[in-house]
Amino acid sequence: MRGFLVAGNWKMNGRNAVNEQLAGEIIAGMPHSDSVELLICPPYPYLASMAAKVDGTALALGAQNLSEFESGAHTGEIAPGMLLDVGCKYVIVGHSERRAMYGESNECVARKFAAASKAGLQPILCVGETLEDREAGRTEKVIESQLGAVLELVGIETFATAVLAYEPVWAIGTGKTASPDQAQDVHKHIRSILAAQDDNIASQVRILYGGSVNGSNADGLFAMTDIDGGLIGGASLKSADFLAIAAAAASQG
Ligand code: PEP
């Protein structure tokens, strides 16, 4: 039984007071369900204060990015061990915004994934195609090369403690969600890529869907066989919206 993970990617949003209120409301309203895990990923400067806030609760903490290096002369970078030190359990790796705006290649994402795993963090590996890719019929090929680069570097065993997120770039922050069937097709394909190497790991790994998920479309998406929760951007910034998505996951359990 895989269980659901509903992860909020706060991106570059929030300030102390807003974060305190948002996290407090999420903690107060989160479903008490063994089959649903809730996670927030605030910006770096707020990880320590949010770690204190979630301490003793079931709300998990994650970061949005990390360095592939362990320490040293990397001005402005954040090491995997630092994230662990301040209480992170998860870290998002290879978000499409980082790939597109900060030049992260498949190989760079793979090295970050490896660094996260080595440090004891659970990477949430984002993969997904652009609209151009989809229209050209390249969706599966793109996913295969994004996932393939990581598999090649770390091997299938590392996926036993990882999470995947299918995030079609055309659905992120656009209000256009993949239909449950469109998403399920890709999730099934992702699981089959992993199953070709290890059936057991493939059947246990959680694959999240991300891209304009909200309280109204979450039910349909989470009902699909291979969708194990969501990576939520915009709707994670309002507790009522995020909790509605969490409730949709809990109702599947
Ligand atoms: C995201 O950025 O990971 C995301 C899914 O954003 P949104 O929910 O706003 O589309």
CSV table of C-alpha atoms and ligand atoms in Angstrom, one decimal:
chain,number,residue,atom,x,y,z
A,1,MET,CA,0.0,0.0,0.0
A,2,ARG,CA,1.7,3.2,-1.2
A,3,GLY,CA,-0.3,5.9,0.5
A,4,PHE,CA,-0.7,9.4,-0.7
A,5,LEU,CA,1.7,12.4,-0.4
A,6,VAL,CA,0.3,15.9,-0.9
A,7,ALA,CA,3.3,18.3,-1.1
A,8,GLY,CA,3.1,22.1,-1.1
A,9,ASN,CA,5.8,23.9,-3.1
A,10,TRP,CA,5.6,27.4,-1.8
A,11,LYS,CA,8.2,28.6,-4.4
A,12,MET,CA,9.5,32.1,-3.7
A,13,ASN,CA,6.5,33.1,-1.7
A,14,GLY,CA,5.8,33.9,2.0
A,15,ARG,CA,7.2,36.0,4.8
A,16,ASN,CA,7.5,35.1,8.5
A,17,ALA,CA,3.9,36.1,9.6
A,18,VAL,CA,2.2,34.6,6.5
A,19,ASN,CA,4.2,31.3,6.9
A,20,GLU,CA,3.3,31.1,10.6
A,21,GLN,CA,-0.3,31.5,9.8
A,22,LEU,CA,-0.4,29.2,6.8
A,23,ALA,CA,1.5,26.3,8.5
A,24,GLY,CA,-0.6,26.8,11.6
A,25,GLU,CA,-3.8,26.5,9.7
A,26,ILE,CA,-2.6,23.4,7.8
A,27,ILE,CA,-1.5,21.7,11.0
A,28,ALA,CA,-4.9,22.5,12.6
A,29,GLY,CA,-6.9,21.3,9.6
A,30,MET,CA,-4.9,18.3,8.3
A,31,PRO,CA,-6.7,15.0,7.9
A,32,HIS,CA,-5.8,12.3,10.5
A,33,SER,CA,-5.2,9.6,8.0
A,34,ASP,CA,-2.6,6.9,8.0
A,35,SER,CA,-2.7,6.8,4.2
A,36,VAL,CA,-2.0,10.5,3.5
A,37,GLU,CA,1.2,12.4,4.3
A,38,LEU,CA,1.3,16.2,4.1
A,39,LEU,CA,4.4,18.1,3.3
A,40,ILE,CA,5.4,21.8,3.0
A,41,CYS,CA,8.4,23.1,1.1
A,42,PRO,CA,9.0,26.7,2.1
A,43,PRO,CA,11.9,28.9,0.8
A,44,TYR,CA,15.3,28.2,2.4
A,45,PRO,CA,15.3,31.2,4.9
A,46,TYR,CA,12.2,29.9,6.5
A,47,LEU,CA,13.1,26.2,6.8
A,48,ALA,CA,14.3,26.5,10.4
A,49,SER,CA,11.3,28.4,11.7
A,50,MET,CA,9.0,26.1,9.9
A,51,ALA,CA,10.9,23.1,11.3
A,52,ALA,CA,10.1,24.4,14.8
A,53,LYS,CA,6.5,24.9,13.7
A,54,VAL,CA,5.9,21.4,12.4
A,55,ASP,CA,7.9,19.7,15.2
A,56,GLY,CA,5.7,17.2,17.0
A,57,THR,CA,3.1,17.3,14.3
A,58,ALA,CA,2.5,15.0,11.3
A,59,LEU,CA,3.3,17.8,8.8
A,60,ALA,CA,6.6,17.0,7.0
A,61,LEU,CA,9.1,19.6,5.9
A,62,GLY,CA,11.1,19.7,2.6
A,63,ALA,CA,13.2,22.1,0.5
A,64,GLN,CA,12.8,23.2,-3.1
A,65,ASN,CA,16.3,22.6,-4.3
A,66,LEU,CA,19.8,21.7,-3.1
A,67,SER,CA,23.4,21.7,-4.1
A,68,GLU,CA,25.0,18.5,-5.6
A,69,PHE,CA,28.0,19.2,-3.4
A,70,GLU,CA,28.5,18.3,0.2
A,71,SER,CA,30.3,21.4,1.4
A,72,GLY,CA,33.1,23.9,0.5
A,73,ALA,CA,33.5,26.9,-1.9
A,74,HIS,CA,30.1,27.1,-3.4
A,75,THR,CA,28.9,30.6,-2.6
A,76,GLY,CA,25.2,30.9,-2.3
A,77,GLU,CA,24.5,27.1,-2.4
A,78,ILE,CA,22.8,24.9,0.2
A,79,ALA,CA,24.3,21.5,1.0
A,80,PRO,CA,22.1,18.4,1.4
A,81,GLY,CA,23.4,17.9,5.0
A,82,MET,CA,22.3,21.4,5.9
A,83,LEU,CA,18.8,20.6,4.8
A,84,LEU,CA,18.8,17.4,6.9
A,85,ASP,CA,20.3,19.4,9.8
A,86,VAL,CA,17.4,21.9,9.9
A,87,GLY,CA,14.8,19.1,9.8
A,88,CYS,CA,14.0,18.4,6.1
A,89,LYS,CA,12.8,15.0,5.2
A,90,TYR,CA,12.3,15.7,1.5
A,91,VAL,CA,13.8,17.9,-1.3
A,92,ILE,CA,12.3,18.7,-4.7
A,93,VAL,CA,14.8,18.0,-7.5
A,94,GLY,CA,14.6,19.0,-11.1
A,95,HIS,CA,11.5,21.2,-10.9
A,96,SER,CA,10.7,22.5,-14.4
A,97,GLU,CA,11.3,26.1,-13.3
A,98,ARG,CA,14.9,25.1,-12.3
A,99,ARG,CA,15.4,23.2,-15.5
A,100,ALA,CA,14.1,26.1,-17.7
A,101,MET,CA,15.3,29.2,-15.8
A,102,TYR,CA,18.4,28.0,-14.1
A,103,GLY,CA,19.8,25.7,-16.7
A,104,GLU,CA,19.6,22.4,-14.8
A,105,SER,CA,20.3,19.6,-17.3
A,106,ASN,CA,19.2,16.0,-16.8
A,107,GLU,CA,22.7,15.2,-15.7
A,108,CYS,CA,22.8,18.0,-13.1
A,109,VAL,CA,19.4,16.9,-11.8
A,110,ALA,CA,20.7,13.3,-11.5
A,111,ARG,CA,23.7,14.5,-9.5
A,112,LYS,CA,21.4,16.5,-7.2
A,113,PHE,CA,19.1,13.4,-6.8
A,114,ALA,CA,22.2,11.3,-5.9
A,115,ALA,CA,23.4,13.9,-3.4
A,116,ALA,CA,20.0,14.1,-1.7
A,117,SER,CA,19.8,10.3,-1.4
A,118,LYS,CA,23.3,10.0,-0.1
A,119,ALA,CA,22.6,12.5,2.7
A,120,GLY,CA,19.4,10.7,3.7
A,121,LEU,CA,16.9,13.0,2.2
A,122,GLN,CA,14.0,11.7,0.1
A,123,PRO,CA,14.3,13.4,-3.3
A,124,ILE,CA,11.1,14.3,-5.2
A,125,LEU,CA,12.2,14.0,-8.8
A,126,CYS,CA,10.1,16.2,-11.2
A,127,VAL,CA,9.7,15.1,-14.8
A,128,GLY,CA,7.4,16.5,-17.5
A,129,GLU,CA,7.1,17.6,-21.0
A,130,THR,CA,6.5,21.0,-22.6
A,131,LEU,CA,3.5,21.7,-24.7
A,132,GLU,CA,5.7,21.6,-27.8
A,133,ASP,CA,6.9,18.1,-26.8
A,134,ARG,CA,3.4,16.9,-26.2
A,135,GLU,CA,2.1,18.2,-29.5
A,136,ALA,CA,5.0,16.6,-31.3
A,137,GLY,CA,4.3,13.2,-29.7
A,138,ARG,CA,7.5,13.3,-27.6
A,139,THR,CA,6.0,13.0,-24.1
A,140,GLU,CA,7.2,9.5,-23.4
A,141,LYS,CA,10.7,10.1,-24.9
A,142,VAL,CA,11.2,13.2,-22.8
A,143,ILE,CA,10.2,11.4,-19.6
A,144,GLU,CA,12.4,8.5,-20.5
A,145,SER,CA,15.5,10.7,-20.9
A,146,GLN,CA,14.8,12.7,-17.7
A,147,LEU,CA,14.2,9.6,-15.7
A,148,GLY,CA,16.9,7.6,-17.5
A,149,ALA,CA,19.7,10.1,-16.6
A,150,VAL,CA,18.9,9.5,-12.9
A,151,LEU,CA,18.5,5.8,-13.2
A,152,GLU,CA,21.8,5.6,-15.0
A,153,LEU,CA,23.6,7.5,-12.3
A,154,VAL,CA,22.1,6.1,-9.1
A,155,GLY,CA,20.5,2.8,-10.1
A,156,ILE,CA,17.0,1.6,-9.4
A,157,GLU,CA,17.7,0.7,-5.7
A,158,THR,CA,17.8,4.4,-4.8
A,159,PHE,CA,14.2,4.8,-5.9
A,160,ALA,CA,13.1,2.7,-2.9
A,161,THR,CA,13.4,5.9,-0.9
A,162,ALA,CA,12.4,8.5,-3.5
A,163,VAL,CA,9.3,10.1,-4.9
A,164,LEU,CA,8.5,11.0,-8.5
A,165,ALA,CA,6.4,13.9,-9.7
A,166,TYR,CA,4.9,14.0,-13.1
A,167,GLU,CA,4.5,17.7,-13.9
A,168,PRO,CA,3.6,18.6,-17.5
A,169,VAL,CA,5.2,22.0,-18.0
A,170,TRP,CA,2.1,23.3,-19.8
A,171,ALA,CA,0.0,22.6,-16.7
A,172,ILE,CA,2.1,24.4,-14.2
A,173,GLY,CA,0.6,27.6,-12.9
A,174,THR,CA,-1.5,27.9,-16.1
A,175,GLY,CA,-4.9,26.6,-14.7
A,176,LYS,CA,-4.7,23.9,-17.4
A,177,THR,CA,-4.7,20.5,-15.7
A,178,ALA,CA,-3.9,17.2,-17.4
A,179,SER,CA,-7.1,15.2,-17.5
A,180,PRO,CA,-7.0,12.2,-15.1
A,181,ASP,CA,-6.6,9.9,-18.1
A,182,GLN,CA,-3.8,11.9,-19.6
A,183,ALA,CA,-2.0,11.9,-16.3
A,184,GLN,CA,-2.6,8.3,-15.6
A,185,ASP,CA,-1.1,7.3,-19.0
A,186,VAL,CA,2.2,9.0,-18.2
A,187,HIS,CA,2.2,7.8,-14.6
A,188,LYS,CA,1.7,4.2,-15.8
A,189,HIS,CA,4.6,4.7,-18.3
A,190,ILE,CA,6.9,6.0,-15.5
A,191,ARG,CA,6.0,3.0,-13.4
A,192,SER,CA,6.7,0.7,-16.3
A,193,ILE,CA,10.2,2.2,-16.8
A,194,LEU,CA,11.0,1.5,-13.2
A,195,ALA,CA,9.3,-2.0,-13.3
A,196,ALA,CA,11.6,-3.0,-16.2
A,197,GLN,CA,14.4,-2.8,-13.6
A,198,ASP,CA,12.7,-3.8,-10.4
A,199,ASP,CA,9.0,-4.7,-10.1
A,200,ASN,CA,8.9,-4.4,-6.4
A,201,ILE,CA,10.4,-0.9,-6.2
A,202,ALA,CA,8.2,0.3,-9.1
A,203,SER,CA,5.0,-0.9,-7.3
A,204,GLN,CA,6.0,0.9,-4.1
A,205,VAL,CA,7.3,4.2,-5.3
A,206,ARG,CA,4.9,7.2,-5.0
A,207,ILE,CA,4.3,9.1,-8.2
A,208,LEU,CA,2.7,12.5,-7.7
A,209,TYR,CA,0.9,14.6,-10.2
A,210,GLY,CA,1.6,18.3,-10.4
A,211,GLY,CA,0.1,21.1,-12.5
A,212,SER,CA,-2.8,23.3,-11.5
A,213,VAL,CA,-4.2,20.8,-9.0
A,214,ASN,CA,-7.0,22.3,-6.9
A,215,GLY,CA,-9.8,21.2,-4.6
A,216,SER,CA,-12.1,20.6,-7.5
A,217,ASN,CA,-9.9,18.4,-9.8
A,218,ALA,CA,-8.0,16.5,-7.1
A,219,ASP,CA,-10.6,13.8,-6.6
A,220,GLY,CA,-10.6,12.8,-10.3
A,221,LEU,CA,-6.8,12.7,-10.4
A,222,PHE,CA,-6.3,10.9,-7.1
A,223,ALA,CA,-8.8,8.2,-8.2
A,224,MET,CA,-6.4,7.0,-10.9
A,225,THR,CA,-4.5,3.8,-10.2
A,226,ASP,CA,-1.0,5.2,-10.6
A,227,ILE,CA,-1.5,8.7,-9.1
A,228,ASP,CA,-0.3,8.8,-5.4
A,229,GLY,CA,-0.9,12.4,-4.5
A,230,GLY,CA,0.1,15.8,-5.8
A,231,LEU,CA,2.8,18.4,-5.9
A,232,ILE,CA,0.9,21.6,-5.4
A,233,GLY,CA,2.1,25.1,-6.3
A,234,GLY,CA,-0.5,27.9,-6.3
A,235,ALA,CA,-3.1,26.1,-4.3
A,236,SER,CA,-0.6,25.3,-1.5
A,237,LEU,CA,-0.5,29.0,-0.5
A,238,LYS,CA,-4.0,29.1,0.9
A,239,SER,CA,-4.7,26.6,3.7
A,240,ALA,CA,-8.3,26.0,2.6
A,241,ASP,CA,-7.3,25.1,-0.9
A,242,PHE,CA,-4.4,22.9,0.2
A,243,LEU,CA,-6.6,21.2,2.9
A,244,ALA,CA,-9.3,20.5,0.3
A,245,ILE,CA,-6.7,18.7,-1.8
A,246,ALA,CA,-5.5,16.8,1.3
A,247,ALA,CA,-9.1,15.8,2.0
A,248,ALA,CA,-9.5,14.6,-1.6
A,249,ALA,CA,-6.5,12.3,-1.0
A,250,ALA,CA,-7.9,11.1,2.4
A,251,SER,CA,-11.2,10.3,0.8
A,252,GLN,CA,-9.5,7.8,-1.5
A,253,GLY,CA,-8.1,5.9,1.5
B,1,PEP,C1,4.5,23.4,-9.3
B,1,PEP,O1,5.1,24.4,-9.5
B,1,PEP,O2,5.1,22.3,-9.0
B,1,PEP,C2,3.0,23.3,-9.6
B,1,PEP,C3,2.5,22.2,-9.7
B,1,PEP,O3,2.4,24.6,-9.6
B,1,PEP,P1,0.9,24.8,-9.8
B,1,PEP,O4,0.1,23.9,-8.8
B,1,PEP,O5,0.7,26.2,-9.4
B,1,PEP,O6,0.5,24.5,-11.2
